[in-house]
Amino acid sequence: MPAKIALEKRAWEWALKRSLSKISEEDVRTAYRVNFPPCKPGICRKNCNGNPNCFNHLQSFQSEQNDIEDDGIKSKGNFVGLKNLGSTCYVNSLLQVWFHNDQFCSVLFSCNAFPDMATGHRAVSSGSSSPSDLPTKKLKCDSVIATNTIQHLQLLFTRLYYSQQKYVDPTDFVNSLSLKHNEQQDAQEFRNLFLGWLEKMLQEELTLKAFIRNEFRGSCSYITTCSRCGNSSTIQSDYGELELNIKGVKSVDDSLSDFFKEERLTDDNQYYCHHCQHKQDATRNIRLSSVPRVLNLQLLRFVYDMSLLAKVKVSSHILFPESLDLSQYGCHVDRGSYKFHLTGVIIHRGPTAYSGHYIPHILDSKTGEWYRFDDEHVSKLNSKYVGKEDDEVMLGLSSKKKPRCPKGYHASANAYLLVYTRDNSDEHVAKVDAPCYLQEVVEEENKLFLESIQQAEAVMNASTLKGCETQKELNSIFSSLYPADNNDFEWISTEWLTVWLTGLDPGPIDNSQYLCEHNLMSPESVTKLKQVSSKAVEILYEKYGKSDSIRLSCSMMCRRCVVNKCHQMQLKQRIVDDYKRLCALAKSRIDPADSCWIGKKSFQCWRRLYQQSNDIEEIQEDTVQQCSTKETSCDQPSTKADDCAATIMSFNEDIVCCHGKLCADESKRRLLPSKAWAILLQYFPNTMLYANETPVCPECLASLNDNAGELQLAKQTAAIQKEELADLYLTKSRPQLDMITSEVYVLPIGFYEEWSAFIKAPTKYSAPSTLSISSLLCAHGGFLYDPCLISDSSSEQYVCTISIMIGVLGVCITIIL
């Protein structure tokens, strides 16, 4: 039982057993819950409204603290994150990977993206610059306006270098590419499209364009050898990444072996040999002609499932090495150009191919430490294995269940893209720092940011000082809230106390809404009030009270309201008990000589009629055992009883005819034992008694007899029409207009619905008198609708019937098809 209901029951359980004249002062105090013990700390999960002595979870005041770690300032030695704009984690992941590619950044900053800026403000050096190295002459920040993607990318990378914020906003860069913020894209697809676009943008700078190709693109040779003559042909192809199958394999080494393994071309897949001038069996091998300095291995996590007709994610673990040697797959002897080391891993955390989150893990080339770039949150990896945290989140795997990693390997069930960088150190590009004018922009942003932090800290310090004083005051009063004596307290609003304990201004204490009609405290208001010691109340009223404030002392308990509620509860219980007795009597055998007539509607809703006439709260149906029989059930918990109460104004008036006598229609009344009638008379003492032998109204009886013949004729007519037009009534065997060539007949749907209602209930509904076809004809007398063009599901104006209807229903429109 919920605590609120249990407390309510505890406060009033005595009321059903106590005579109204014997209600004591202790009973009144129990109804107001004065003696309820206070809840112990930790017992209730939230404040108990039903207990005026429960003060748990009211004191929620917390002073603002100056938390430097959460003020948005980047910690020393850490990297700057990127804000996620909704679903732009795929962009952020690749931006962080490219930003940590020093040679890519140098090439990007060497582009003259802002030609209008003075060349004297460009800084080129082999070391790194900081804002303190800027020239003494400063540029105004608003003079550097980025208008294209290259400019936005330069400015964004400058912020990643020099910003003192925890993360920066890439909105301008994302908008320059017309990317939707809330639309998730594939990281691989975005990488290929962006690098292709970047090559186009650098058409005029051939050196930079060549760098992009050498940095990220390689070429491979498809060598096909004829098995008969041994002649070979080679086709060159460029690639941006190697796509490796991981389904059914354990490591990237196995995936590479599978990727480069020899393919046999036989049967329908034979190779046309130009030397033999005929199709022959052949073998095909893939060899790397050149490899980029940054090699991307795309792990095929998403595969198409033919049974589901959708892409599914392969969540199996894959081992990948820290060092990679591809020399066995190359065409050249230079083995050094094929040796790589792992510098980045992009994790896809998500259950499906259509949703998820991209998180890059990047190796810092300066310190050799791995970092996790989860959008705004950048952290150093605690584990020596890349992707361990994300595997544990997604799969719930502990370190014991994760496959063992050999030395020099990592394992992940969510690794999506592996980034390897060539070991050669002779391919060095002179380091180019961000242009000075962009550094000045970031320096000015840092200055404004730090000023705002200082202002916020000053406000927070003042608020903290004020909060400490407020907290001290609250603590001193809160400790004295509990009344030491059950006779020395006053009631205070729970809502007002809650606001006051949060440290906010609660306003003046106003108790007027808790008064009853006798200008005392209503017992129904107990759940909205708390019992507070007189000592604490004096302090509160001294500060928050008004001269005309109404104080709810322990002497304000209203005895008259308690007595009235007891009377209501006892009366409702009596109604429930009498209801059960009536149901039992109604199902018992009835003696015609000792019975009375009662209206069926009155018997069904007598409780609601009594409650409405005496202003009694409605009895909850869950307290009543419902009668199971359909005939004798009274006052069912449905809208039917509500309708009955709405249609009759007084009890048993539904069996009185317009002449003031017992109605002749027996369908409106039923017999009830005299014992049951005696129970009902206690609630409706002024009701007219109609014994079983009471004669019915002669005028109504004559009228009923006259109608009996008409009703019998209507029943016979309905039965004949239902038998002869069974298919029409049951909507079976309707003709298909596009498949017949004979005559069919069309009826207005309104006529059909009226006729169908008559067939179902001939005593309730009249047969249609006329068949009007005006709704089917246009102003010129032609047919409005083409039946062949209207489907059954949308035919709102007509129904198609067979020719037998004409003999029963009369003339219909004839359509010649």
mmCIF file of N, CA, C and O in Angstrom, residues 573-644:
data_model
loop_
_atom_site.group_PDB
_atom_site.id
_atom_site.type_symbol
_atom_site.label_atom_id
_atom_site.label_comp_id
_atom_site.label_asym_id
_atom_site.label_seq_id
_atom_site.Cartn_x
_atom_site.Cartn_y
_atom_site.Cartn_z
ATOM 1 N N GLN A 573 -19.985 4.196 3.825
ATOM 2 C CA GLN A 573 -19.831 2.782 4.154
ATOM 3 C C GLN A 573 -21.187 2.094 4.237
ATOM 4 O O GLN A 573 -21.357 0.944 3.810
ATOM 5 N N ARG A 574 -22.177 2.801 4.781
ATOM 6 C CA ARG A 574 -23.532 2.248 4.855
ATOM 7 C C ARG A 574 -24.097 2.008 3.456
ATOM 8 O O ARG A 574 -24.750 0.984 3.204
ATOM 9 N N ILE A 575 -23.840 2.943 2.538
ATOM 10 C CA ILE A 575 -24.303 2.779 1.159
ATOM 11 C C ILE A 575 -23.647 1.559 0.520
ATOM 12 O O ILE A 575 -24.301 0.780 -0.195
ATOM 13 N N VAL A 576 -22.360 1.382 0.778
ATOM 14 C CA VAL A 576 -21.650 0.221 0.223
ATOM 15 C C VAL A 576 -22.247 -1.073 0.754
ATOM 16 O O VAL A 576 -22.481 -2.033 0.000
ATOM 17 N N ASP A 577 -22.503 -1.118 2.057
ATOM 18 C CA ASP A 577 -23.079 -2.330 2.656
ATOM 19 C C ASP A 577 -24.483 -2.596 2.118
ATOM 20 O O ASP A 577 -24.822 -3.751 1.792
ATOM 21 N N ASP A 578 -25.310 -1.541 1.999
ATOM 22 C CA ASP A 578 -26.671 -1.713 1.487
ATOM 23 C C ASP A 578 -26.656 -2.108 0.016
ATOM 24 O O ASP A 578 -27.532 -2.855 -0.440
ATOM 25 N N TYR A 579 -25.679 -1.628 -0.702
ATOM 26 C CA TYR A 579 -25.548 -2.008 -2.112
ATOM 27 C C TYR A 579 -25.330 -3.516 -2.239
ATOM 28 O O TYR A 579 -25.952 -4.186 -3.077
ATOM 29 N N LYS A 580 -24.472 -4.060 -1.405
ATOM 30 C CA LYS A 580 -24.219 -5.506 -1.442
ATOM 31 C C LYS A 580 -25.474 -6.281 -1.064
ATOM 32 O O LYS A 580 -25.790 -7.315 -1.667
ATOM 33 N N ARG A 581 -26.213 -5.790 -0.051
ATOM 34 C CA ARG A 581 -27.445 -6.461 0.362
ATOM 35 C C ARG A 581 -28.484 -6.427 -0.752
ATOM 36 O O ARG A 581 -29.166 -7.423 -1.011
ATOM 37 N N LEU A 582 -28.592 -5.282 -1.441
ATOM 38 C CA LEU A 582 -29.557 -5.165 -2.542
ATOM 39 C C LEU A 582 -29.214 -6.105 -3.686
ATOM 40 O O LEU A 582 -30.106 -6.719 -4.293
ATOM 41 N N CYS A 583 -27.912 -6.219 -3.999
ATOM 42 C CA CYS A 583 -27.504 -7.126 -5.068
ATOM 43 C C CYS A 583 -27.874 -8.560 -4.722
ATOM 44 O O CYS A 583 -28.322 -9.327 -5.576
ATOM 45 N N ALA A 584 -27.678 -8.932 -3.463
ATOM 46 C CA ALA A 584 -28.020 -10.291 -3.046
ATOM 47 C C ALA A 584 -29.525 -10.521 -3.094
ATOM 48 O O ALA A 584 -29.998 -11.571 -3.550
ATOM 49 N N LEU A 585 -30.317 -9.536 -2.635
ATOM 50 C CA LEU A 585 -31.771 -9.678 -2.660
ATOM 51 C C LEU A 585 -32.309 -9.698 -4.087
ATOM 52 O O LEU A 585 -33.280 -10.403 -4.386
ATOM 53 N N ALA A 586 -31.691 -8.920 -4.980
ATOM 54 C CA ALA A 586 -32.156 -8.867 -6.362
ATOM 55 C C ALA A 586 -31.955 -10.197 -7.068
ATOM 56 O O ALA A 586 -32.703 -10.557 -7.976
ATOM 57 N N LYS A 587 -30.933 -10.954 -6.640
ATOM 58 C CA LYS A 587 -30.665 -12.244 -7.265
ATOM 59 C C LYS A 587 -31.445 -13.384 -6.606
ATOM 60 O O LYS A 587 -31.460 -14.496 -7.119
ATOM 61 N N SER A 588 -32.083 -13.097 -5.470
ATOM 62 C CA SER A 588 -32.850 -14.137 -4.778
ATOM 63 C C SER A 588 -34.215 -14.352 -5.449
ATOM 64 O O SER A 588 -34.641 -13.557 -6.292
ATOM 65 N N ARG A 589 -34.876 -15.403 -5.070
ATOM 66 C CA ARG A 589 -36.201 -15.697 -5.627
ATOM 67 C C ARG A 589 -37.214 -14.680 -5.120
ATOM 68 O O ARG A 589 -37.288 -14.404 -3.922
ATOM 69 N N ILE A 590 -38.009 -14.135 -6.038
ATOM 70 C CA ILE A 590 -38.935 -13.046 -5.698
ATOM 71 C C ILE A 590 -40.360 -13.603 -5.584
ATOM 72 O O ILE A 590 -40.849 -14.288 -6.492
ATOM 73 N N ASP A 591 -41.015 -13.287 -4.486
ATOM 74 C CA ASP A 591 -42.419 -13.667 -4.262
ATOM 75 C C ASP A 591 -43.304 -12.566 -4.836
ATOM 76 O O ASP A 591 -43.256 -11.413 -4.375
ATOM 77 N N PRO A 592 -44.107 -12.866 -5.881
ATOM 78 C CA PRO A 592 -44.957 -11.811 -6.490
ATOM 79 C C PRO A 592 -45.872 -11.111 -5.489
ATOM 80 O O PRO A 592 -46.198 -9.942 -5.653
ATOM 81 N N ALA A 593 -46.298 -11.836 -4.457
ATOM 82 C CA ALA A 593 -47.203 -11.227 -3.481
ATOM 83 C C ALA A 593 -46.481 -10.298 -2.519
ATOM 84 O O ALA A 593 -47.128 -9.515 -1.811
ATOM 85 N N ASP A 594 -45.156 -10.401 -2.473
ATOM 86 C CA ASP A 594 -44.389 -9.576 -1.536
ATOM 87 C C ASP A 594 -43.260 -8.870 -2.295
ATOM 88 O O ASP A 594 -42.086 -9.026 -1.996
ATOM 89 N N SER A 595 -43.671 -8.101 -3.309
ATOM 90 C CA SER A 595 -42.677 -7.414 -4.153
ATOM 91 C C SER A 595 -43.236 -6.086 -4.642
ATOM 92 O O SER A 595 -44.453 -5.852 -4.599
ATOM 93 N N CYS A 596 -42.353 -5.244 -5.107
ATOM 94 C CA CYS A 596 -42.717 -3.900 -5.592
ATOM 95 C C CYS A 596 -42.019 -3.645 -6.917
ATOM 96 O O CYS A 596 -40.998 -4.257 -7.248
ATOM 97 N N TRP A 597 -42.598 -2.704 -7.681
ATOM 98 C CA TRP A 597 -41.988 -2.313 -8.949
ATOM 99 C C TRP A 597 -40.960 -1.190 -8.718
ATOM 100 O O TRP A 597 -41.193 -0.290 -7.932
ATOM 101 N N ILE A 598 -39.842 -1.307 -9.447
ATOM 102 C CA ILE A 598 -38.816 -0.264 -9.418
ATOM 103 C C ILE A 598 -38.304 -0.072 -10.835
ATOM 104 O O ILE A 598 -38.202 -1.022 -11.628
ATOM 105 N N GLY A 599 -38.024 1.174 -11.174
ATOM 106 C CA GLY A 599 -37.482 1.453 -12.500
ATOM 107 C C GLY A 599 -36.077 0.872 -12.658
ATOM 108 O O GLY A 599 -35.252 0.950 -11.746
ATOM 109 N N LYS A 600 -35.809 0.284 -13.815
ATOM 110 C CA LYS A 600 -34.495 -0.316 -14.034
ATOM 111 C C LYS A 600 -33.381 0.724 -13.966
ATOM 112 O O LYS A 600 -32.302 0.466 -13.424
ATOM 113 N N LYS A 601 -33.635 1.901 -14.504
ATOM 114 C CA LYS A 601 -32.624 2.955 -14.444
ATOM 115 C C LYS A 601 -32.417 3.430 -13.016
ATOM 116 O O LYS A 601 -31.281 3.687 -12.590
ATOM 117 N N SER A 602 -33.484 3.539 -12.257
ATOM 118 C CA SER A 602 -33.367 3.968 -10.866
ATOM 119 C C SER A 602 -32.595 2.941 -10.046
ATOM 120 O O SER A 602 -31.766 3.284 -9.201
ATOM 121 N N PHE A 603 -32.867 1.650 -10.301
ATOM 122 C CA PHE A 603 -32.171 0.604 -9.572
ATOM 123 C C PHE A 603 -30.683 0.575 -9.942
ATOM 124 O O PHE A 603 -29.827 0.234 -9.128
ATOM 125 N N GLN A 604 -30.398 0.974 -11.163
ATOM 126 C CA GLN A 604 -29.003 0.937 -11.625
ATOM 127 C C GLN A 604 -28.176 2.075 -11.027
ATOM 128 O O GLN A 604 -26.980 1.914 -10.779
ATOM 129 N N CYS A 605 -28.771 3.216 -10.801
ATOM 130 C CA CYS A 605 -27.976 4.380 -10.375
ATOM 131 C C CYS A 605 -28.530 5.044 -9.114
ATOM 132 O O CYS A 605 -28.390 6.253 -8.932
ATOM 133 N N TRP A 606 -29.121 4.254 -8.218
ATOM 134 C CA TRP A 606 -29.705 4.854 -7.011
ATOM 135 C C TRP A 606 -28.642 5.497 -6.130
ATOM 136 O O TRP A 606 -28.904 6.512 -5.467
ATOM 137 N N ARG A 607 -27.440 4.915 -6.093
ATOM 138 C CA ARG A 607 -26.388 5.502 -5.240
ATOM 139 C C ARG A 607 -26.004 6.899 -5.714
ATOM 140 O O ARG A 607 -25.852 7.831 -4.919
ATOM 141 N N ARG A 608 -25.816 7.042 -7.040
ATOM 142 C CA ARG A 608 -25.429 8.360 -7.555
ATOM 143 C C ARG A 608 -26.545 9.385 -7.354
ATOM 144 O O ARG A 608 -26.281 10.556 -7.086
ATOM 145 N N LEU A 609 -27.785 8.946 -7.494
ATOM 146 C CA LEU A 609 -28.899 9.868 -7.258
ATOM 147 C C LEU A 609 -28.896 10.360 -5.817
ATOM 148 O O LEU A 609 -29.104 11.560 -5.548
ATOM 149 N N TYR A 610 -28.652 9.463 -4.880
ATOM 150 C CA TYR A 610 -28.629 9.866 -3.476
ATOM 151 C C TYR A 610 -27.428 10.766 -3.172
ATOM 152 O O TYR A 610 -27.553 11.761 -2.450
ATOM 153 N N GLN A 611 -26.257 10.418 -3.719
ATOM 154 C CA GLN A 611 -25.051 11.215 -3.478
ATOM 155 C C GLN A 611 -25.207 12.630 -4.046
ATOM 156 O O GLN A 611 -24.811 13.616 -3.419
ATOM 157 N N GLN A 612 -25.809 12.726 -5.229
ATOM 158 C CA GLN A 612 -25.981 14.044 -5.842
ATOM 159 C C GLN A 612 -27.005 14.889 -5.082
ATOM 160 O O GLN A 612 -26.812 16.100 -4.915
ATOM 161 N N SER A 613 -28.066 14.253 -4.616
ATOM 162 C CA SER A 613 -29.106 15.020 -3.914
ATOM 163 C C SER A 613 -28.671 15.434 -2.515
ATOM 164 O O SER A 613 -29.207 16.390 -1.946
ATOM 165 N N ASN A 614 -27.677 14.739 -1.938
ATOM 166 C CA ASN A 614 -27.229 15.044 -0.579
ATOM 167 C C ASN A 614 -25.793 15.569 -0.540
ATOM 168 O O ASN A 614 -25.204 15.659 0.548
ATOM 169 N N ASP A 615 -25.250 15.877 -1.706
ATOM 170 C CA ASP A 615 -23.906 16.472 -1.801
ATOM 171 C C ASP A 615 -22.862 15.606 -1.088
ATOM 172 O O ASP A 615 -22.105 16.061 -0.236
ATOM 173 N N ILE A 616 -22.865 14.328 -1.439
ATOM 174 C CA ILE A 616 -21.904 13.373 -0.879
ATOM 175 C C ILE A 616 -20.871 13.046 -1.942
ATOM 176 O O ILE A 616 -21.219 12.878 -3.120
ATOM 177 N N GLU A 617 -19.606 12.957 -1.530
ATOM 178 C CA GLU A 617 -18.557 12.612 -2.481
ATOM 179 C C GLU A 617 -18.828 11.243 -3.077
ATOM 180 O O GLU A 617 -19.316 10.330 -2.409
ATOM 181 N N GLU A 618 -18.475 11.092 -4.347
ATOM 182 C CA GLU A 618 -18.734 9.842 -5.043
ATOM 183 C C GLU A 618 -17.920 8.707 -4.437
ATOM 184 O O GLU A 618 -16.748 8.858 -4.116
ATOM 185 N N ILE A 619 -18.556 7.538 -4.277
ATOM 186 C CA ILE A 619 -17.893 6.369 -3.712
ATOM 187 C C ILE A 619 -16.988 5.755 -4.763
ATOM 188 O O ILE A 619 -17.389 5.554 -5.911
ATOM 189 N N GLN A 620 -15.748 5.465 -4.376
ATOM 190 C CA GLN A 620 -14.810 4.827 -5.294
ATOM 191 C C GLN A 620 -15.270 3.396 -5.564
ATOM 192 O O GLN A 620 -15.565 2.634 -4.647
ATOM 193 N N GLU A 621 -15.261 3.010 -6.848
ATOM 194 C CA GLU A 621 -15.794 1.708 -7.218
ATOM 195 C C GLU A 621 -14.926 0.548 -6.737
ATOM 196 O O GLU A 621 -15.383 -0.575 -6.645
ATOM 197 N N ASP A 622 -13.634 0.817 -6.450
ATOM 198 C CA ASP A 622 -12.783 -0.281 -6.008
ATOM 199 C C ASP A 622 -13.108 -0.728 -4.586
ATOM 200 O O ASP A 622 -12.590 -1.729 -4.108
ATOM 201 N N THR A 623 -13.971 0.046 -3.888
ATOM 202 C CA THR A 623 -14.372 -0.354 -2.538
ATOM 203 C C THR A 623 -15.627 -1.204 -2.560
ATOM 204 O O THR A 623 -16.109 -1.625 -1.516
ATOM 205 N N VAL A 624 -16.175 -1.412 -3.753
ATOM 206 C CA VAL A 624 -17.450 -2.109 -3.876
ATOM 207 C C VAL A 624 -17.246 -3.407 -4.642
ATOM 208 O O VAL A 624 -16.585 -3.428 -5.671
ATOM 209 N N GLN A 625 -17.824 -4.466 -4.150
ATOM 210 C CA GLN A 625 -17.764 -5.733 -4.872
ATOM 211 C C GLN A 625 -18.849 -5.730 -5.929
ATOM 212 O O GLN A 625 -20.034 -5.677 -5.633
ATOM 213 N N GLN A 626 -18.450 -5.771 -7.201
ATOM 214 C CA GLN A 626 -19.408 -5.640 -8.275
ATOM 215 C C GLN A 626 -20.240 -6.915 -8.425
ATOM 216 O O GLN A 626 -19.746 -8.028 -8.256
ATOM 217 N N CYS A 627 -21.489 -6.700 -8.768
ATOM 218 C CA CYS A 627 -22.381 -7.835 -9.005
ATOM 219 C C CYS A 627 -22.070 -8.427 -10.368
ATOM 220 O O CYS A 627 -21.863 -7.694 -11.335
ATOM 221 N N SER A 628 -22.014 -9.717 -10.475
ATOM 222 C CA SER A 628 -21.561 -10.351 -11.702
ATOM 223 C C SER A 628 -22.667 -10.552 -12.721
ATOM 224 O O SER A 628 -22.401 -10.708 -13.902
ATOM 225 N N THR A 629 -23.937 -10.577 -12.292
ATOM 226 C CA THR A 629 -25.007 -10.842 -13.237
ATOM 227 C C THR A 629 -25.366 -9.598 -13.997
ATOM 228 O O THR A 629 -25.373 -8.500 -13.472
ATOM 229 N N LYS A 630 -25.685 -9.795 -15.265
ATOM 230 C CA LYS A 630 -25.998 -8.655 -16.123
ATOM 231 C C LYS A 630 -27.346 -8.042 -15.779
ATOM 232 O O LYS A 630 -27.541 -6.839 -15.805
ATOM 233 N N GLU A 631 -28.308 -8.891 -15.371
ATOM 234 C CA GLU A 631 -29.661 -8.414 -15.126
ATOM 235 C C GLU A 631 -29.756 -7.613 -13.855
ATOM 236 O O GLU A 631 -30.399 -6.575 -13.796
ATOM 237 N N THR A 632 -29.062 -8.072 -12.787
ATOM 238 C CA THR A 632 -29.269 -7.472 -11.476
ATOM 239 C C THR A 632 -28.152 -6.566 -11.039
ATOM 240 O O THR A 632 -28.144 -6.093 -9.924
ATOM 241 N N SER A 633 -27.167 -6.345 -11.877
ATOM 242 C CA SER A 633 -26.072 -5.471 -11.460
ATOM 243 C C SER A 633 -26.584 -4.066 -11.297
ATOM 244 O O SER A 633 -27.297 -3.558 -12.137
ATOM 245 N N CYS A 634 -26.252 -3.461 -10.192
ATOM 246 C CA CYS A 634 -26.711 -2.099 -9.937
ATOM 247 C C CYS A 634 -25.525 -1.171 -9.830
ATOM 248 O O CYS A 634 -24.566 -1.458 -9.140
ATOM 249 N N ASP A 635 -25.643 -0.074 -10.546
ATOM 250 C CA ASP A 635 -24.620 0.972 -10.452
ATOM 251 C C ASP A 635 -23.257 0.475 -10.895
ATOM 252 O O ASP A 635 -22.308 0.441 -10.139
ATOM 253 N N GLN A 636 -23.159 0.017 -12.136
ATOM 254 C CA GLN A 636 -21.890 -0.469 -12.661
ATOM 255 C C GLN A 636 -20.883 0.668 -12.771
ATOM 256 O O GLN A 636 -21.247 1.812 -13.014
ATOM 257 N N PRO A 637 -19.582 0.398 -12.634
ATOM 258 C CA PRO A 637 -18.553 1.439 -12.716
ATOM 259 C C PRO A 637 -18.251 1.807 -14.145
ATOM 260 O O PRO A 637 -17.164 1.577 -14.636
ATOM 261 N N SER A 638 -19.233 2.325 -14.835
ATOM 262 C CA SER A 638 -19.043 2.692 -16.234
ATOM 263 C C SER A 638 -19.837 3.942 -16.520
ATOM 264 O O SER A 638 -20.527 4.489 -15.665
ATOM 265 N N THR A 639 -19.791 4.371 -17.758
ATOM 266 C CA THR A 639 -20.525 5.577 -18.139
ATOM 267 C C THR A 639 -22.024 5.322 -18.219
ATOM 268 O O THR A 639 -22.798 6.259 -18.268
ATOM 269 N N LYS A 640 -22.435 4.047 -18.216
ATOM 270 C CA LYS A 640 -23.859 3.737 -18.298
ATOM 271 C C LYS A 640 -24.609 4.286 -17.093
ATOM 272 O O LYS A 640 -25.693 4.856 -17.205
ATOM 273 N N ALA A 641 -24.048 4.102 -15.896
ATOM 274 C CA ALA A 641 -24.681 4.625 -14.686
ATOM 275 C C ALA A 641 -24.705 6.147 -14.698
ATOM 276 O O ALA A 641 -25.660 6.773 -14.225
ATOM 277 N N ASP A 642 -23.658 6.773 -15.212
ATOM 278 C CA ASP A 642 -23.651 8.230 -15.319
ATOM 279 C C ASP A 642 -24.761 8.701 -16.241
ATOM 280 O O ASP A 642 -25.417 9.711 -15.987
ATOM 281 N N ASP A 643 -24.974 7.983 -17.355
ATOM 282 C CA ASP A 643 -26.037 8.359 -18.286
ATOM 283 C C ASP A 643 -27.408 8.239 -17.630
ATOM 284 O O ASP A 643 -28.291 9.072 -17.842
ATOM 285 N N CYS A 644 -27.590 7.173 -16.819
ATOM 286 C CA CYS A 644 -28.876 6.991 -16.125
ATOM 287 C C CYS A 644 -29.146 8.146 -15.177
ATOM 288 O O CYS A 644 -30.251 8.680 -15.110
#
